[in-house]
């Protein structure tokens, strides 16, 4: 699933993503930490990986594997 970063707090490393259908989805600090990224910018396009229960497990750039 992909979306656009709506908010990102550098201190807590949590944020929200605006999905293509217009809904907003929050992601936890653990999902950002799993990405290996150092920063996200508002408006940046990201991919969200989910586990079997639907929890977001990783936030990455669409160009990363």
The first five atom37 places (N, CA, C, CB, O) and aatype in JSON, in Angstrom:
{
  "aatype": [20, 20, 20, 20, 20, 20, 20, 20, 20, 20, 20, 20, 20, 20, 20, 20, 20, 20, 20, 20, 20, 20, 20, 20, 20, 20, 20, 20, 20, 20, 20, 20, 20, 20, 20, 20, 20, 20, 20, 20, 20, 20, 20, 20, 20, 20, 20, 20, 20, 20, 20, 20, 20, 20, 20, 20, 20, 20, 20, 20, 20, 20, 20, 20, 20],
  "atom_mask": [
    [1, 1, 1, 1, 1],
    [1, 1, 1, 1, 1],
    [1, 1, 1, 1, 1],
    [1, 1, 1, 1, 1],
    [1, 1, 1, 1, 1],
    [1, 1, 1, 1, 1],
    [1, 1, 1, 1, 1],
    [1, 1, 1, 1, 1],
    [1, 1, 1, 1, 1],
    [1, 1, 1, 1, 1],
    [1, 1, 1, 1, 1],
    [1, 1, 1, 1, 1],
    [1, 1, 1, 1, 1],
    [1, 1, 1, 1, 1],
    [1, 1, 1, 1, 1],
    [1, 1, 1, 1, 1],
    [1, 1, 1, 1, 1],
    [1, 1, 1, 1, 1],
    [1, 1, 1, 1, 1],
    [1, 1, 1, 1, 1],
    [1, 1, 1, 1, 1],
    [1, 1, 1, 1, 1],
    [1, 1, 1, 1, 1],
    [1, 1, 1, 1, 1],
    [1, 1, 1, 1, 1],
    [1, 1, 1, 1, 1],
    [1, 1, 1, 1, 1],
    [1, 1, 1, 1, 1],
    [1, 1, 1, 1, 1],
    [1, 1, 1, 1, 1],
    [1, 1, 1, 1, 1],
    [1, 1, 1, 1, 1],
    [1, 1, 1, 1, 1],
    [1, 1, 1, 1, 1],
    [1, 1, 1, 1, 1],
    [1, 1, 1, 1, 1],
    [1, 1, 1, 1, 1],
    [1, 1, 1, 1, 1],
    [1, 1, 1, 1, 1],
    [1, 1, 1, 1, 1],
    [1, 1, 1, 1, 1],
    [1, 1, 1, 1, 1],
    [1, 1, 1, 1, 1],
    [1, 1, 1, 1, 1],
    [1, 1, 1, 1, 1],
    [1, 1, 1, 1, 1],
    [1, 1, 1, 1, 1],
    [1, 1, 1, 1, 1],
    [1, 1, 1, 1, 1],
    [1, 1, 1, 1, 1],
    [1, 1, 1, 1, 1],
    [1, 1, 1, 1, 1],
    [1, 1, 1, 1, 1],
    [1, 1, 1, 1, 1],
    [1, 1, 1, 1, 1],
    [1, 1, 1, 1, 1],
    [1, 1, 1, 1, 1],
    [1, 1, 1, 1, 1],
    [1, 1, 1, 1, 1],
    [1, 1, 1, 1, 1],
    [1, 1, 1, 1, 1],
    [1, 1, 1, 1, 1],
    [1, 1, 1, 1, 1],
    [1, 1, 1, 1, 1],
    [1, 1, 1, 1, 1]
  ],
  "atom_positions": [
    [[0.85, -1.16, 0.0], [0.0, 0.0, 0.0], [0.9, 1.23, 0.0], [-0.97, -0.01, 1.22], [1.97, 1.23, 0.62]],
    [[0.47, 2.27, -0.7], [1.26, 3.49, -0.77], [0.43, 4.7, -0.35], [1.81, 3.7, -2.17], [-0.8, 4.67, -0.38]],
    [[1.13, 5.75, 0.04], [0.48, 6.99, 0.42], [1.49, 8.11, 0.51], [-0.26, 6.83, 1.74], [2.65, 7.96, 0.13]],
    [[1.03, 9.24, 1.02], [1.84, 10.44, 1.14], [1.94, 10.83, 2.6], [1.25, 11.6, 0.3], [0.94, 10.84, 3.31]],
    [[3.14, 11.15, 3.05], [3.35, 11.53, 4.45], [2.55, 12.8, 4.75], [4.87, 11.74, 4.76], [2.74, 13.83, 4.1]],
    [[1.66, 12.71, 5.74], [0.86, 13.86, 6.16], [1.51, 14.56, 7.35], [-0.58, 13.43, 6.5], [1.55, 15.78, 7.43]],
    [[2.02, 13.75, 8.29], [2.72, 14.29, 9.46], [3.88, 13.35, 9.81], [1.74, 14.46, 10.69], [3.83, 12.15, 9.54]],
    [[4.92, 13.93, 10.4], [6.02, 13.12, 10.92], [6.71, 13.92, 12.0], [7.03, 12.71, 9.79], [7.13, 15.05, 11.78]],
    [[6.84, 13.32, 13.18], [7.51, 13.94, 14.31], [8.91, 13.35, 14.43], [6.7, 13.75, 15.62], [9.06, 12.16, 14.72]],
    [[9.92, 14.17, 14.22], [11.31, 13.69, 14.27], [11.71, 13.19, 15.66], [12.25, 14.79, 13.84], [12.54, 12.29, 15.77]],
    [[11.13, 13.76, 16.7], [11.46, 13.36, 18.07], [10.93, 11.97, 18.4], [10.91, 14.37, 19.06], [11.66, 11.11, 18.89]],
    [[9.65, 11.75, 18.14], [9.02, 10.47, 18.49], [9.07, 9.45, 17.37], [7.58, 10.7, 18.9], [8.88, 8.26, 17.6]],
    [[9.32, 9.92, 16.15], [9.39, 9.09, 14.94], [8.07, 8.39, 14.62], [10.47, 8.05, 15.09], [8.06, 7.3, 14.06]],
    [[6.97, 9.02, 14.97], [5.64, 8.54, 14.58], [5.05, 9.54, 13.6], [4.71, 8.36, 15.82], [5.47, 10.7, 13.54]],
    [[4.09, 9.09, 12.82], [3.48, 9.99, 11.86], [2.22, 9.41, 11.27], [4.45, 10.3, 10.76], [1.73, 8.37, 11.7]],
    [[1.7, 10.12, 10.29], [0.51, 9.67, 9.59], [0.75, 9.76, 8.09], [-0.72, 10.51, 10.0], [1.55, 10.56, 7.6]],
    [[0.03, 8.9, 7.37], [0.12, 8.86, 5.92], [-1.29, 9.03, 5.36], [0.77, 7.51, 5.43], [-2.24, 8.44, 5.86]],
    [[-1.4, 9.85, 4.32], [-2.66, 10.01, 3.61], [-2.66, 9.0, 2.46], [-2.84, 11.48, 3.09], [-1.86, 9.11, 1.53]],
    [[-3.56, 8.03, 2.55], [-3.63, 6.98, 1.54], [-4.29, 7.52, 0.26], [-4.42, 5.76, 2.07], [-4.91, 8.58, 0.27]],
    [[-4.14, 6.78, -0.82], [-4.68, 7.21, -2.11], [-6.21, 7.34, -2.11], [-4.26, 6.24, -3.19], [-6.77, 8.08, -2.91]],
    [[-6.87, 6.61, -1.21], [-8.34, 6.71, -1.15], [-8.81, 7.87, -0.28], [-8.92, 5.41, -0.6], [-10.01, 8.08, -0.1]],
    [[-7.85, 8.65, 0.27], [-8.18, 9.83, 1.07], [-8.21, 9.59, 2.57], [-9.5, 10.34, 0.65], [-8.36, 10.54, 3.33]],
    [[-8.07, 8.34, 3.0], [-8.08, 8.06, 4.43], [-6.68, 8.29, 5.02], [-8.55, 6.6, 4.71], [-5.67, 8.19, 4.32]],
    [[-6.67, 8.59, 6.3], [-5.4, 8.85, 7.0], [-5.09, 7.67, 7.9], [-5.46, 10.17, 7.82], [-5.97, 7.15, 8.59]],
    [[-3.83, 7.25, 7.9], [-3.41, 6.08, 8.66], [-2.15, 6.42, 9.45], [-3.15, 4.87, 7.72], [-1.18, 6.94, 8.89]],
    [[-2.16, 6.14, 10.75], [-1.0, 6.41, 11.6], [-0.03, 5.25, 11.55], [-1.44, 6.69, 13.06], [-0.43, 4.09, 11.39]],
    [[1.27, 5.57, 11.69], [2.27, 4.5, 11.79], [3.1, 4.72, 13.05], [3.17, 4.46, 10.53], [3.37, 5.86, 13.43]],
    [[3.52, 3.62, 13.7], [4.28, 3.71, 14.95], [5.78, 3.91, 14.69], [4.07, 2.44, 15.79], [6.26, 3.73, 13.57]],
    [[6.49, 4.3, 15.73], [7.93, 4.5, 15.65], [8.65, 3.23, 15.22], [8.48, 4.99, 16.99], [9.65, 3.3, 14.49]],
    [[8.17, 2.07, 15.65], [8.81, 0.8, 15.28], [8.78, 0.58, 13.77], [8.12, -0.37, 16.01], [9.72, 0.02, 13.21]],
    [[7.71, 0.99, 13.11], [7.61, 0.84, 11.65], [8.61, 1.76, 10.95], [6.17, 1.14, 11.17], [9.19, 1.38, 9.93]],
    [[8.81, 2.95, 11.48], [9.81, 3.85, 10.9], [11.21, 3.3, 11.16], [9.68, 5.27, 11.5], [12.05, 3.31, 10.25]],
    [[11.48, 2.82, 12.36], [12.8, 2.26, 12.7], [13.14, 1.08, 11.8], [12.84, 1.83, 14.17], [14.31, 0.91, 11.42]],
    [[12.16, 0.27, 11.44], [12.39, -0.9, 10.59], [12.75, -0.51, 9.16], [11.15, -1.78, 10.58], [13.26, -1.33, 8.4]],
    [[12.51, 0.73, 8.8], [12.76, 1.17, 7.42], [14.23, 1.43, 7.14], [11.97, 2.43, 7.13], [14.68, 1.29, 6.0]],
    [[14.99, 1.8, 8.16], [16.38, 2.17, 7.95], [16.54, 3.6, 7.49], [17.01, 1.25, 6.96], [17.66, 4.06, 7.25]],
    [[15.44, 4.32, 7.36], [15.5, 5.73, 6.95], [15.85, 6.6, 8.15], [14.14, 6.17, 6.34], [15.69, 6.2, 9.3]],
    [[16.34, 7.8, 7.85], [16.68, 8.74, 8.93], [15.66, 9.85, 9.1], [18.04, 9.35, 8.67], [15.58, 10.47, 10.16]],
    [[14.86, 10.11, 8.06], [13.93, 11.22, 8.09], [12.85, 11.02, 7.04], [14.65, 12.55, 7.87], [13.08, 10.41, 6.0]],
    [[11.67, 11.54, 7.32], [10.6, 11.61, 6.33], [10.16, 13.07, 6.23], [9.39, 10.68, 6.72], [10.18, 13.8, 7.22]],
    [[9.77, 13.48, 5.05], [9.27, 14.84, 4.84], [7.78, 14.79, 4.53], [10.04, 15.55, 3.69], [7.31, 13.87, 3.87]],
    [[7.04, 15.78, 5.01], [5.63, 15.9, 4.67], [5.52, 16.03, 3.16], [4.95, 17.12, 5.4], [6.25, 16.82, 2.55]],
    [[4.63, 15.27, 2.56], [4.45, 15.27, 1.11], [5.23, 14.19, 0.4], [4.84, 16.59, 0.56], [5.06, 13.98, -0.8]],
    [[6.1, 13.49, 1.13], [6.92, 12.44, 0.53], [6.08, 11.18, 0.31], [8.14, 12.12, 1.42], [5.25, 10.83, 1.15]],
    [[6.3, 10.53, -0.81], [5.58, 9.3, -1.14], [6.26, 8.12, -0.42], [5.55, 9.06, -2.69], [7.48, 8.01, -0.46]],
    [[5.47, 7.25, 0.22], [6.01, 6.1, 0.95], [5.17, 4.85, 0.68], [6.05, 6.4, 2.46], [4.03, 4.92, 0.24]],
    [[5.8, 3.72, 0.96], [5.12, 2.43, 0.9], [4.97, 1.91, 2.32], [5.89, 1.4, 0.0], [5.9, 2.03, 3.11]],
    [[3.84, 1.34, 2.64], [3.58, 0.79, 3.96], [3.48, -0.73, 3.86], [2.28, 1.38, 4.58], [2.7, -1.25, 3.06]],
    [[4.26, -1.44, 4.66], [4.18, -2.89, 4.73], [3.38, -3.26, 5.97], [5.61, -3.55, 4.77], [3.55, -2.65, 7.03]],
    [[2.51, -4.25, 5.83], [1.66, -4.68, 6.95], [1.87, -6.16, 7.24], [0.16, -4.42, 6.63], [2.28, -6.93, 6.37]],
    [[1.58, -6.55, 8.49], [1.62, -7.97, 8.84], [0.24, -8.58, 8.6], [2.08, -8.16, 10.33], [-0.66, -7.91, 8.11]],
    [[0.09, -9.83, 8.95], [-1.17, -10.56, 8.71], [-2.35, -9.96, 9.47], [-1.0, -12.01, 9.09], [-3.5, -10.13, 9.06]],
    [[-2.08, -9.28, 10.58], [-3.16, -8.68, 11.37], [-3.5, -7.26, 10.93], [-2.8, -8.68, 12.83], [-4.43, -6.65, 11.46]],
    [[-2.74, -6.72, 9.96], [-3.01, -5.38, 9.46], [-2.19, -4.28, 10.08], [-4.42, -5.07, 9.66], [-2.32, -3.11, 9.7]],
    [[-1.34, -4.62, 11.05], [-0.49, -3.61, 11.67], [0.63, -3.2, 10.72], [0.1, -4.13, 13.01], [1.19, -4.04, 10.01]],
    [[0.96, -1.92, 10.71], [2.04, -1.43, 9.85], [3.37, -1.84, 10.48], [1.96, 0.13, 9.66], [3.64, -1.53, 11.64]],
    [[4.18, -2.53, 9.7], [5.45, -3.05, 10.21], [6.65, -2.28, 9.68], [5.58, -4.51, 9.87], [7.73, -2.32, 10.27]],
    [[6.47, -1.58, 8.54], [7.6, -0.86, 7.95], [7.09, 0.23, 7.03], [8.53, -1.83, 7.19], [6.11, 0.05, 6.3]],
    [[7.77, 1.37, 7.08], [7.49, 2.5, 6.19], [8.75, 2.71, 5.36], [7.09, 3.82, 7.0], [9.8, 3.02, 5.91]],
    [[8.65, 2.54, 4.04], [9.82, 2.69, 3.18], [9.48, 3.57, 1.99], [10.33, 1.32, 2.7], [8.33, 3.94, 1.77]],
    [[10.49, 3.9, 1.23], [10.3, 4.62, -0.02], [9.87, 3.63, -1.09], [11.59, 5.38, -0.45], [10.32, 2.49, -1.07]],
    [[9.02, 4.02, -2.01], [8.53, 3.08, -3.03], [9.65, 2.49, -3.89], [7.53, 3.78, -3.93], [9.48, 1.42, -4.48]],
    [[10.78, 3.17, -3.96], [11.88, 2.68, -4.8], [12.77, 1.66, -4.09], [12.72, 3.84, -5.26], [13.62, 1.04, -4.72]],
    [[12.59, 1.48, -2.78], [13.41, 0.52, -2.02], [12.73, -0.84, -2.02], [13.63, 1.01, -0.56], [11.51, -0.92, -2.05]],
    [[13.53, -1.92, -1.99], [12.94, -3.27, -1.98], [12.25, -3.6, -0.67], [14.0, -4.31, -2.25], [11.71, -4.69, -0.52]]
  ]
}
